[in-house]
Coordinates of C-alpha atoms and ligand atoms in Angstrom, one line a residue:
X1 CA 15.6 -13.8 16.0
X2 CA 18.0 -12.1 13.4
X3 CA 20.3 -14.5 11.2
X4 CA 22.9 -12.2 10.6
X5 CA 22.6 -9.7 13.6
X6 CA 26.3 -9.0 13.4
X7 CA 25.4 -7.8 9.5
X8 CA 21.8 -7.0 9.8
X9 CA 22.0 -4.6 12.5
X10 CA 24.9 -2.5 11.6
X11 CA 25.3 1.2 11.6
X12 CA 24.6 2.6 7.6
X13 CA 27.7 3.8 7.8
X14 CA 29.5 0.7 8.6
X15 CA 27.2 -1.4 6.2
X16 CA 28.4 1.4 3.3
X17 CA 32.5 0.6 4.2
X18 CA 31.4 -3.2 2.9
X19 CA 29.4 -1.9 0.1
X20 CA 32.4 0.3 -1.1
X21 CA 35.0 -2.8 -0.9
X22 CA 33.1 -5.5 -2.2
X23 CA 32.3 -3.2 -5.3
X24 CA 35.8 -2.1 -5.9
X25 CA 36.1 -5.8 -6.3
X26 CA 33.6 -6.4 -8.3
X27 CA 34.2 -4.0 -10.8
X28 CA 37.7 -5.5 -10.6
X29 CA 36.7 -9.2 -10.9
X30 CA 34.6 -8.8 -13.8
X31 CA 35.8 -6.7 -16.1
X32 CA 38.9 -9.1 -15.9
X33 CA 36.6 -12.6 -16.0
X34 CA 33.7 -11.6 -18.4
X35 CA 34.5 -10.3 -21.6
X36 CA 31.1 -8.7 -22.1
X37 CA 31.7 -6.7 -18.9
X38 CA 34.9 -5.6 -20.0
X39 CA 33.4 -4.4 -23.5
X40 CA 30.5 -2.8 -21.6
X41 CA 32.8 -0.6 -19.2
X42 CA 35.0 0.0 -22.0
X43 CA 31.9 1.8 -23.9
X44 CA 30.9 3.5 -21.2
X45 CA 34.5 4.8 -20.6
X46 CA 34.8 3.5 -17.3
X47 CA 37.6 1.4 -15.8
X48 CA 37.7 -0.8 -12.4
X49 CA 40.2 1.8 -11.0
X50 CA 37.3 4.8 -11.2
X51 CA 35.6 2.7 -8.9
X52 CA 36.9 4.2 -5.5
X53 CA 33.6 3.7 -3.5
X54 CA 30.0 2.7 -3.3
X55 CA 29.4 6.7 -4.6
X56 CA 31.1 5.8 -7.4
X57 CA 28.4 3.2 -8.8
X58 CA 26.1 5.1 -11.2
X59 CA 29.6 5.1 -13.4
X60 CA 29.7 2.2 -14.4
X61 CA 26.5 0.9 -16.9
X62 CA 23.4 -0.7 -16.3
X63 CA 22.5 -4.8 -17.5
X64 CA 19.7 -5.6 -18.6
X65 CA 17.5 -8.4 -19.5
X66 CA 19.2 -7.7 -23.4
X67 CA 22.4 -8.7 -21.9
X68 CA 21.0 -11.9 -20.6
X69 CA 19.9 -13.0 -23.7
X70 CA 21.8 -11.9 -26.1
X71 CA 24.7 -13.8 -24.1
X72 CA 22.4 -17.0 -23.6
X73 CA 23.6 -19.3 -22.4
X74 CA 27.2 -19.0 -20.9
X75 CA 28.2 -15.6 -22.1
X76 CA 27.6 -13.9 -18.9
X77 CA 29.7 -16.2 -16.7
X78 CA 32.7 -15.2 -15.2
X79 CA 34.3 -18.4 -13.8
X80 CA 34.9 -21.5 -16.1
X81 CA 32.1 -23.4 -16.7
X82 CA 33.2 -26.5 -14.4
X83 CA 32.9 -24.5 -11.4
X84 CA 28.7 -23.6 -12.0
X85 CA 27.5 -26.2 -9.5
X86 CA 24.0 -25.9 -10.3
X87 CA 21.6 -24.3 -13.3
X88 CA 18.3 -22.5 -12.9
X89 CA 16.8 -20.5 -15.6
X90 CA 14.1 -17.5 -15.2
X91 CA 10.6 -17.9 -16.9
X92 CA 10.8 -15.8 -19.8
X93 CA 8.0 -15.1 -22.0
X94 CA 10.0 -14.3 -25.8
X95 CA 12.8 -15.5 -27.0
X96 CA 15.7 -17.4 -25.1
X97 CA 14.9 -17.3 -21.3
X98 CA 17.8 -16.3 -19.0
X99 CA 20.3 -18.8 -17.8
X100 CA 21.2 -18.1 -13.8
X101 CA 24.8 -20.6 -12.9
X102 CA 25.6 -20.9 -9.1
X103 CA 28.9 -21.8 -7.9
X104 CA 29.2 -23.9 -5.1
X105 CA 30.0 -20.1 -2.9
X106 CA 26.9 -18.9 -4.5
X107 CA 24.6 -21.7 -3.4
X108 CA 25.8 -21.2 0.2
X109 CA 24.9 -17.5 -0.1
X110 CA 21.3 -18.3 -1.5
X111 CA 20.9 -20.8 1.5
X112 CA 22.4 -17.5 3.7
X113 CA 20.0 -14.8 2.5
X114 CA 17.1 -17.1 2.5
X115 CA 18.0 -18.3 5.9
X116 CA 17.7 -14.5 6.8
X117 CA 14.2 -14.1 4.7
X118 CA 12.9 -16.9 7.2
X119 CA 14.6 -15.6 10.4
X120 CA 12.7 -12.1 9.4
X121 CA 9.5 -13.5 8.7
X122 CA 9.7 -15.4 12.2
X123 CA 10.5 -18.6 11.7
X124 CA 12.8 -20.9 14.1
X125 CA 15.3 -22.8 14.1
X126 CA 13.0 -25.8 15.4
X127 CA 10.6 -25.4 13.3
X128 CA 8.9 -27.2 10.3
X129 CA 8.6 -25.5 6.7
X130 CA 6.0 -26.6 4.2
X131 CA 7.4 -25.3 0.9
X132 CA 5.0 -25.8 -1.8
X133 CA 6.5 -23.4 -4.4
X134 CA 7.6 -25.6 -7.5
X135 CA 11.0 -27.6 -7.4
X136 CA 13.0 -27.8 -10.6
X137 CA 14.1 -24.6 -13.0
X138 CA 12.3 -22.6 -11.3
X139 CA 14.0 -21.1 -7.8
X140 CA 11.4 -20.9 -5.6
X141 CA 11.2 -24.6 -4.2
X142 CA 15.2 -25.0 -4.1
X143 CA 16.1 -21.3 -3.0
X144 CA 13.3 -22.1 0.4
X145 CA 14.9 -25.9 0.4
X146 CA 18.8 -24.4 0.8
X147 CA 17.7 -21.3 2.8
X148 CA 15.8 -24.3 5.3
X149 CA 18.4 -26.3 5.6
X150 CA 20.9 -23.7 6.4
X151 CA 18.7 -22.5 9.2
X152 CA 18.1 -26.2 10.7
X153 CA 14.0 -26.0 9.8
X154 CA 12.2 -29.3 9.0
X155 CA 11.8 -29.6 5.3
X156 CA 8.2 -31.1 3.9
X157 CA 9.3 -30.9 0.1
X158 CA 6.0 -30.7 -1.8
X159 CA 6.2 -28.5 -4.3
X160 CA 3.6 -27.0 -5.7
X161 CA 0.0 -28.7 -6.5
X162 CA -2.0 -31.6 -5.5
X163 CA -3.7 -29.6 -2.9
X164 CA -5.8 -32.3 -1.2
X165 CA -1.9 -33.8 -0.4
X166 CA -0.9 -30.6 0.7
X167 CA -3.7 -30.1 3.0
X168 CA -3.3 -33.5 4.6
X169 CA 0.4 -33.1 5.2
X170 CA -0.5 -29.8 6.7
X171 CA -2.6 -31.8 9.0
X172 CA -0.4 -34.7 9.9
X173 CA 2.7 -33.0 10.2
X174 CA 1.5 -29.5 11.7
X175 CA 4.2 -27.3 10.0
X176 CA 4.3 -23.4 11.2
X177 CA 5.9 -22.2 8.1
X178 CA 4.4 -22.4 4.9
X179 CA 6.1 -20.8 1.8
X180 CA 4.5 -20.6 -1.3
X181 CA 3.0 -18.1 -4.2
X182 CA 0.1 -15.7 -2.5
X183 CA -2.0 -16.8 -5.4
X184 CA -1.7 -20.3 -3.9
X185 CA -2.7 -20.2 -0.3
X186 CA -5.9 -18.4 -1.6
X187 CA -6.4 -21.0 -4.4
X188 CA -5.9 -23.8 -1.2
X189 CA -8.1 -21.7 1.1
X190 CA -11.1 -22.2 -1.4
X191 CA -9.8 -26.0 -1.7
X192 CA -9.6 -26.5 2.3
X193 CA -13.2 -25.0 2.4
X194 CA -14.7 -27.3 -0.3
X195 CA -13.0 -30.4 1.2
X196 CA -14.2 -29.6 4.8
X197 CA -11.4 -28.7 6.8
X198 CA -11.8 -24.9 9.0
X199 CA -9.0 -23.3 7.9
X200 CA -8.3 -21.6 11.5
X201 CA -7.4 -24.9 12.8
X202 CA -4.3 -25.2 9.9
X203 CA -1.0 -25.6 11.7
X204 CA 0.2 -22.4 9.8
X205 CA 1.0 -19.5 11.6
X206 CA 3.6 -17.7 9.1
X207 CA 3.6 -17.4 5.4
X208 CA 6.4 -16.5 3.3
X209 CA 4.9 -15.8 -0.3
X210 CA 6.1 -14.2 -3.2
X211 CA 7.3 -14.3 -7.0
X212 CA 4.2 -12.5 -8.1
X213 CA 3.1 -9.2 -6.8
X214 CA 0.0 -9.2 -4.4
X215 CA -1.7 -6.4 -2.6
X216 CA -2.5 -5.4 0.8
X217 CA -6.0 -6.2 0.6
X218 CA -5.2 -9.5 -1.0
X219 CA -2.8 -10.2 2.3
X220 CA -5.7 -9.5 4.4
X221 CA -7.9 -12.0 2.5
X222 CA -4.7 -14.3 3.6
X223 CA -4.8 -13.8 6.6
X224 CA -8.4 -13.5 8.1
X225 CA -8.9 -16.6 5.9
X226 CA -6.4 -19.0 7.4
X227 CA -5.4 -17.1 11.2
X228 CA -1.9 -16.3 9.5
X229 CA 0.5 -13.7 9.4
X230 CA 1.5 -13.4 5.8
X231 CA 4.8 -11.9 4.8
X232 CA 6.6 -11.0 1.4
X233 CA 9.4 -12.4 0.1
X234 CA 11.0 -11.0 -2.6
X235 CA 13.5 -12.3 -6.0
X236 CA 14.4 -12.4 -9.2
X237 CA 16.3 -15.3 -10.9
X238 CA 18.6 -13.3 -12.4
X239 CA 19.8 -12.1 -8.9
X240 CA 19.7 -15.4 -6.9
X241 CA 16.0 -16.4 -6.7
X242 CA 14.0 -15.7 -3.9
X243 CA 15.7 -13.8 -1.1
X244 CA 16.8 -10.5 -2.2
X245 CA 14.6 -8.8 0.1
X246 CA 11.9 -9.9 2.8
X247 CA 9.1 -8.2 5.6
X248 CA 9.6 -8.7 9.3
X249 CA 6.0 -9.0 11.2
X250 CA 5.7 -5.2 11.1
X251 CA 5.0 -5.5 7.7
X252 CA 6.4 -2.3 6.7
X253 CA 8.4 -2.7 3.9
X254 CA 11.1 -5.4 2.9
X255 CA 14.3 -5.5 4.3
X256 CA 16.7 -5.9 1.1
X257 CA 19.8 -7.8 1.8
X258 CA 22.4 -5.1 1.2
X259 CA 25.1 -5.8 2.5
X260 CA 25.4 -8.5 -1.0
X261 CA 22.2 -7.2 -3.2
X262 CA 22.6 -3.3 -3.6
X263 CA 19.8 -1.5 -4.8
X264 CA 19.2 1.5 -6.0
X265 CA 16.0 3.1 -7.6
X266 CA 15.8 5.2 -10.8
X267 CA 13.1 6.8 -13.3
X268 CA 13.1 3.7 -15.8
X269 CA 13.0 6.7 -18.4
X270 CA 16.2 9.0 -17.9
X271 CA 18.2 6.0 -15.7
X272 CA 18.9 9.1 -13.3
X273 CA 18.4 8.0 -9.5
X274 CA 14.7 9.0 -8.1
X275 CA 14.6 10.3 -4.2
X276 CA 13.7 8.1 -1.3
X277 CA 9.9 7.6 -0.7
X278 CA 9.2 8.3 -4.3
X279 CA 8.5 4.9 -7.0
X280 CA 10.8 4.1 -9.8
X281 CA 12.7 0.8 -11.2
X282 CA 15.0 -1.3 -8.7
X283 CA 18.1 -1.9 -9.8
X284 CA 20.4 -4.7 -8.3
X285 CA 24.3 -5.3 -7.8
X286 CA 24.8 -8.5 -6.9
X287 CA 28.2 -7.7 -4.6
X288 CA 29.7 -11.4 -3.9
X289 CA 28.3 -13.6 -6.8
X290 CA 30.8 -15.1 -8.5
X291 CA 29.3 -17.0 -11.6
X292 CA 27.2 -14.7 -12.8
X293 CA 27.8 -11.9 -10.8
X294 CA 25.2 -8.5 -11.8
X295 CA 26.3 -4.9 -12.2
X296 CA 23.3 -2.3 -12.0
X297 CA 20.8 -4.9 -13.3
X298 CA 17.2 -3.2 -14.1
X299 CA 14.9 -5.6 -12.1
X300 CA 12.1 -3.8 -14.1
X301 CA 9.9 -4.0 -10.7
X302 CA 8.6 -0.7 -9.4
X303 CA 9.0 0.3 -5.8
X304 CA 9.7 3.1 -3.3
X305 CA 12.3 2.5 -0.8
X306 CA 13.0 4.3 3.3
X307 CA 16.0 4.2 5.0
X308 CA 14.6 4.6 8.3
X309 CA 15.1 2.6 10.7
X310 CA 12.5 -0.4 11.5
X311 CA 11.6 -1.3 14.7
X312 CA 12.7 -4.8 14.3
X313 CA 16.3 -3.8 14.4
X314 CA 17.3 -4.2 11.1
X315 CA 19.0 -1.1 9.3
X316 CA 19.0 -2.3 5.7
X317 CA 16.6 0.1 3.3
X318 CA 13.5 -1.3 3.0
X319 CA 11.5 -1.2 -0.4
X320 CA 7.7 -1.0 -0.6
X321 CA 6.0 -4.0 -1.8
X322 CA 6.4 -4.0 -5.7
X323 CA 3.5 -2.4 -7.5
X324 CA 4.2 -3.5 -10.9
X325 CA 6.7 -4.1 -13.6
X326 CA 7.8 -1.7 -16.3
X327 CA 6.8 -4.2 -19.1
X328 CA 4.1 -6.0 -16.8
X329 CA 2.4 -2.5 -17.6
X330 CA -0.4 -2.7 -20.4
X331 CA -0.9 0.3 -22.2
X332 CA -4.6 0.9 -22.7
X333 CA -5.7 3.6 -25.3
X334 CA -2.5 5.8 -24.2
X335 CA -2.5 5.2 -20.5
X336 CA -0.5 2.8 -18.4
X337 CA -2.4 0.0 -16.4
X338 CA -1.1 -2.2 -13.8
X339 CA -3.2 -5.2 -13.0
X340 CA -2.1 -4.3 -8.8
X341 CA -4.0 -1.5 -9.2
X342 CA -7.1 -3.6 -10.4
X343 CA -6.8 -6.0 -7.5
X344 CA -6.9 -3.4 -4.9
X345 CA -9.8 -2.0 -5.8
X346 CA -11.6 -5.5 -5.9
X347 CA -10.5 -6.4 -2.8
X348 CA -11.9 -3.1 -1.3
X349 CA -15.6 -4.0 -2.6
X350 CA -17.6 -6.5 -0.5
X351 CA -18.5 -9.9 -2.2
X352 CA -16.0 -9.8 -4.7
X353 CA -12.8 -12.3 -5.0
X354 CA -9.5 -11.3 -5.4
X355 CA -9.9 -13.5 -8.5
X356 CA -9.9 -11.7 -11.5
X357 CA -8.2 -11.2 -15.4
X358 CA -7.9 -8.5 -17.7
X359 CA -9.3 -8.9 -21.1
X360 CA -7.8 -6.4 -23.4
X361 CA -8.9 -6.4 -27.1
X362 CA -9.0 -4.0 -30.2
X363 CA -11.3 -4.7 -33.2
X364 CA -10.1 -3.5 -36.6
X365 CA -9.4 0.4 -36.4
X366 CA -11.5 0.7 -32.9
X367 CA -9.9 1.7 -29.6
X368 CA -9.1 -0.7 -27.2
X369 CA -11.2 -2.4 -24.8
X370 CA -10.9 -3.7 -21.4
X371 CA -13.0 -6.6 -19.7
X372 CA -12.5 -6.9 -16.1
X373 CA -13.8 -10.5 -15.1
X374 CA -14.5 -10.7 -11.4
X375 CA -15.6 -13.3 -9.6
X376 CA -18.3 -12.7 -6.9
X377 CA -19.8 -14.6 -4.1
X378 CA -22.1 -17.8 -4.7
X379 CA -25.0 -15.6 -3.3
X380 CA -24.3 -12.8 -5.0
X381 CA -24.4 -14.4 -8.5
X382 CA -27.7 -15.5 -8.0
X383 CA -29.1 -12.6 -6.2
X384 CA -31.5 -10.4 -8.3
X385 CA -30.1 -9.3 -11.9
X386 CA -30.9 -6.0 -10.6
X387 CA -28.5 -6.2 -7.7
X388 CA -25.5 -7.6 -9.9
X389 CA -26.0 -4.6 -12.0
X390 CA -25.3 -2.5 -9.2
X391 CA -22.2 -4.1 -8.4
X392 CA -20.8 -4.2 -11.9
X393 CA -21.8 -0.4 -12.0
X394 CA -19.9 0.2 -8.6
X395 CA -16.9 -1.9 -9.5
X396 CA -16.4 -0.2 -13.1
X397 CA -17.1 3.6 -11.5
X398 CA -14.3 2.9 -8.8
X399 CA -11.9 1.1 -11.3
X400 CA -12.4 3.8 -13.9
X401 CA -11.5 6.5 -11.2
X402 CA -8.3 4.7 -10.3
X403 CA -7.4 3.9 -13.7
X404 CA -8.9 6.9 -16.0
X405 CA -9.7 4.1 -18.6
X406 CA -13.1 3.1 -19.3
X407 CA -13.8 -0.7 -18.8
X408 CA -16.8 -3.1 -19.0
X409 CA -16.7 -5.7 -15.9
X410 CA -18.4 -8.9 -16.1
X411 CA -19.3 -10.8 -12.9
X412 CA -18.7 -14.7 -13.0
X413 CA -19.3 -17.4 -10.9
X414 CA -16.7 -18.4 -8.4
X415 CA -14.1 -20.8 -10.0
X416 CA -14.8 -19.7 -13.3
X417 CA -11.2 -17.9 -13.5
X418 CA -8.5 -20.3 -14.3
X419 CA -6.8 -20.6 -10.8
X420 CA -3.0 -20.8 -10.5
X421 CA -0.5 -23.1 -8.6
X422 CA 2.2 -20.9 -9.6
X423 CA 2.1 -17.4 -11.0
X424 CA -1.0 -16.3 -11.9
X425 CA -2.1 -15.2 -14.8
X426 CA -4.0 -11.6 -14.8
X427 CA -4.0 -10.2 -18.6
X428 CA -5.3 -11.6 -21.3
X429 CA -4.1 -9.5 -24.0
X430 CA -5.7 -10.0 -27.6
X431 CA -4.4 -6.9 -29.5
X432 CA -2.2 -8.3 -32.5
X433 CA 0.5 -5.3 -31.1
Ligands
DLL1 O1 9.9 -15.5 -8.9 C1 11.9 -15.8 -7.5 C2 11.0 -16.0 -6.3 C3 10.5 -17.2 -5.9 C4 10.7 -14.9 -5.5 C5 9.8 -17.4 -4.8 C6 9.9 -15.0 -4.4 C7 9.5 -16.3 -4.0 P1 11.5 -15.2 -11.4 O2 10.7 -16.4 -11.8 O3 12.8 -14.9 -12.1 O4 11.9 -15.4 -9.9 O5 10.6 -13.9 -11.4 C8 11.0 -12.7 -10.9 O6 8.8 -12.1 -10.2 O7 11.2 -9.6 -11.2 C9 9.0 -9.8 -10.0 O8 8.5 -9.2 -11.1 C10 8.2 -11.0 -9.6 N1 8.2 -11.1 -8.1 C11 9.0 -11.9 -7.3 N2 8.7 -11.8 -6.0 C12 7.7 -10.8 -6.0 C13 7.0 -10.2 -4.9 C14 11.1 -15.6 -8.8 N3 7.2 -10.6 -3.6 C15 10.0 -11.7 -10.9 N4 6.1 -9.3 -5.2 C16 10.4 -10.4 -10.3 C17 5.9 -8.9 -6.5 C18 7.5 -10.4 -7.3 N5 6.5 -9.5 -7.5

């Protein structure tokens, strides 16, 4: 089933006509509502009128994080404050974190575009949702609550943690839908285990996880584990919250939501746009917000995105799954690291656990250093010292060819890494930078 066939299914060509009118708009809209818009476009040199087309976009300049908090809290808005119906703000880690305002139109759109993320992933209209992201500031719980409601599922409203209650509600209520960070269902996988319930008799058929990135191998873990298919949802706060873009059960890529999220990709160095198929930054317009509507805002998250067509119907561009972040990066004696590309490789060795942290350190006027912790298998761990050496040798030789960094790898017991009910925590970073 396709929430918005009517939008979902269009012809590009058609779907570019909307684009092009709802930016004209935009461009109108703000730079008459937001005074930091209008100083922005006036910098650049640009004016609402130059805007005659979706073409036309890469006039007009970027936003960035900057923006957001230099304007914290209300300087971004573009309706009077009486009209923001509701307040989330995006986890930052310095400084002020970013305010996101939703008027009562925008709310209805979140509950619309997550409606389609659920729809995509497979879910029906009769069917029940266990939504254990967290509820509060944070948009994962609400954004799956309004997008569930809009579609008719049955709500169980846990939010996230207290697995045993999770598990048991899982149980007594059966859902078919369960929506939560990837990092989670693994965490409550090891938890089912431990507690004694087979985890292919769970009620769950479909996942919907996101807010973190997570790698293919990782989804498989997912979903030989529990007899799942396990999809990706994508969001920022900034943009909405969860339901920018989402996978159908092909699994090839996310359908974006473009008729109201426009994306384009550039090289995060020169801002120029990078072809199809190849990685660079995504970049959002947010085409119908009206609090805090978005012009060109660099999402810092690196993908690739197709604009073939997928063979669930939908013609929106797809992006890959994201393989990092711009500042997510950690720059290790020169070179740029992404903890993705550690997991992969994990995940590809046998025995390992897709649990694992980065130590990086630097001692006074050395190079830097890099621990990989990995958990292994019960059995492993107390196999032969000879035989852990073998792994750790294996592991560092295939994550030094990926990376072209040397690194030291330590093996620990299972559950020695700190698990996560949110967003997990991969880098521990001790260089005074
Ligand atoms: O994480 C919104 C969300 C909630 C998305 C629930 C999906 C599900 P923020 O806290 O503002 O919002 O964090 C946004 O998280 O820029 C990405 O770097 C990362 N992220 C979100 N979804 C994915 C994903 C929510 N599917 C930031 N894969 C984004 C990889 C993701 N990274």
């Amino acid at each position: 089933m396709i929430w918005r066939e009517d939008i979902e299914t269009m012809p590009l060509e058609n779907l570019k006509n909307i684009q092009s009118e709802r930016l004209k708009k935009l461009a109108q809209y703000v730079y008459e509502r937001c005074p930091v818009y209008k100083r922005k476009f006036d910098a650049a040199g640009v004016h609402p009128r130059d805007i005659r087309g979706i073409e036309d976009i890469a006039k007009l300049p970027f936003t960035t994080k900057i923006d957001m908090r230099d304007n914290y809290p209300f300087g971004l808005f573009s309706v009077p404050r009486g009209e923001v119906q509701e307040i989330h703000i995006s986890s930052g880690t310095t400084g002020n974190p970013t305010l996101v305002g939703y008027t009562r139109d925008d709310l209805k759109l979140w509950g619309e575009v997550m409606a389609r993320a659920f729809c995509c992933a497979g879910a029906k209209p009769d069917d029940t949702i266990q939504i254990a992201y967290g509820y509060g500031l944070f948009t994962g719980g609400l954004g799956a609550h309004y997008g569930s409601l809009e579609m008719g599922l049955t709500i169980l409203p846990m939010s996230a943690g207290q697995t045993p209650r999770q598990l048991k509600v899982m149980t007594d209520f059966q859902p078919r839908i369960i929506a939560c960070t990837p990092s989670y269902v693994l965490y409550m996988l090891e938890e089912a285990k431990e507690l004694g319930y087979d985890p292919h008799k769970a009620s769950w058929k479909i996942g919907v996880f996101g807010a973190e990135p997570w790698s293919e191998a990782m989804r498989k873990e997912i979903e030989d584990g529990w007899g799942m298919l396990a999809t990706d949802i994508y969001g920022l706060s900034d943009i909405i919250g969860p339901g920018v873009s989402q996978e159908c059960h092909h699994k090839k890529g996310l359908h974006v939501f473009s008729d109201v999220f426009y994306p384009e990709i550039i090289d995060p160095d020169t801002g120029q746009p990078v072809p199809d198929g190849q990685k660079g930054e995504l970049v959002i317009t947010t085409l119908t917000k009206q609090a805090i509507p978005l012009i060109r805002y660099r999402t810092r998250d690196i993908v690739s995105m197709t604009r073939q067509p997928c063979a669930c119907g939908r013609t929106s561009p797809r992006t890959s799954k994201i393989s990092g972040r711009t500042d997510d990066m950690i720059v290790v004696r020169g070179i740029n690291v992404f903890p993705s590309q550690i997991e992969e490789v994990l995940l590809g060795i046998e025995g390992t656990h897709p649990q694992y942290q980065l130590i990086v350190d630097r001692q006074a006027h050395q190079l830097d250093t890099v621990e990989v912790q990995v958990e292994v298998d019960e059995k492993l761990f107390h196999d032969e010292i000879k035989q852990m050496h073998q792994l750790e040798h294996e592991i560092k030789k295939k994550i030094e060819a990926v990376l072209s960094v040397g690194v030291s790898v330590k093996l620990v017991e299972p559950k020695t890494i700190e698990r996560s009910i949110g967003k997990a925590k991969r880098v521990i970073d001790k260089r005074k930078l």
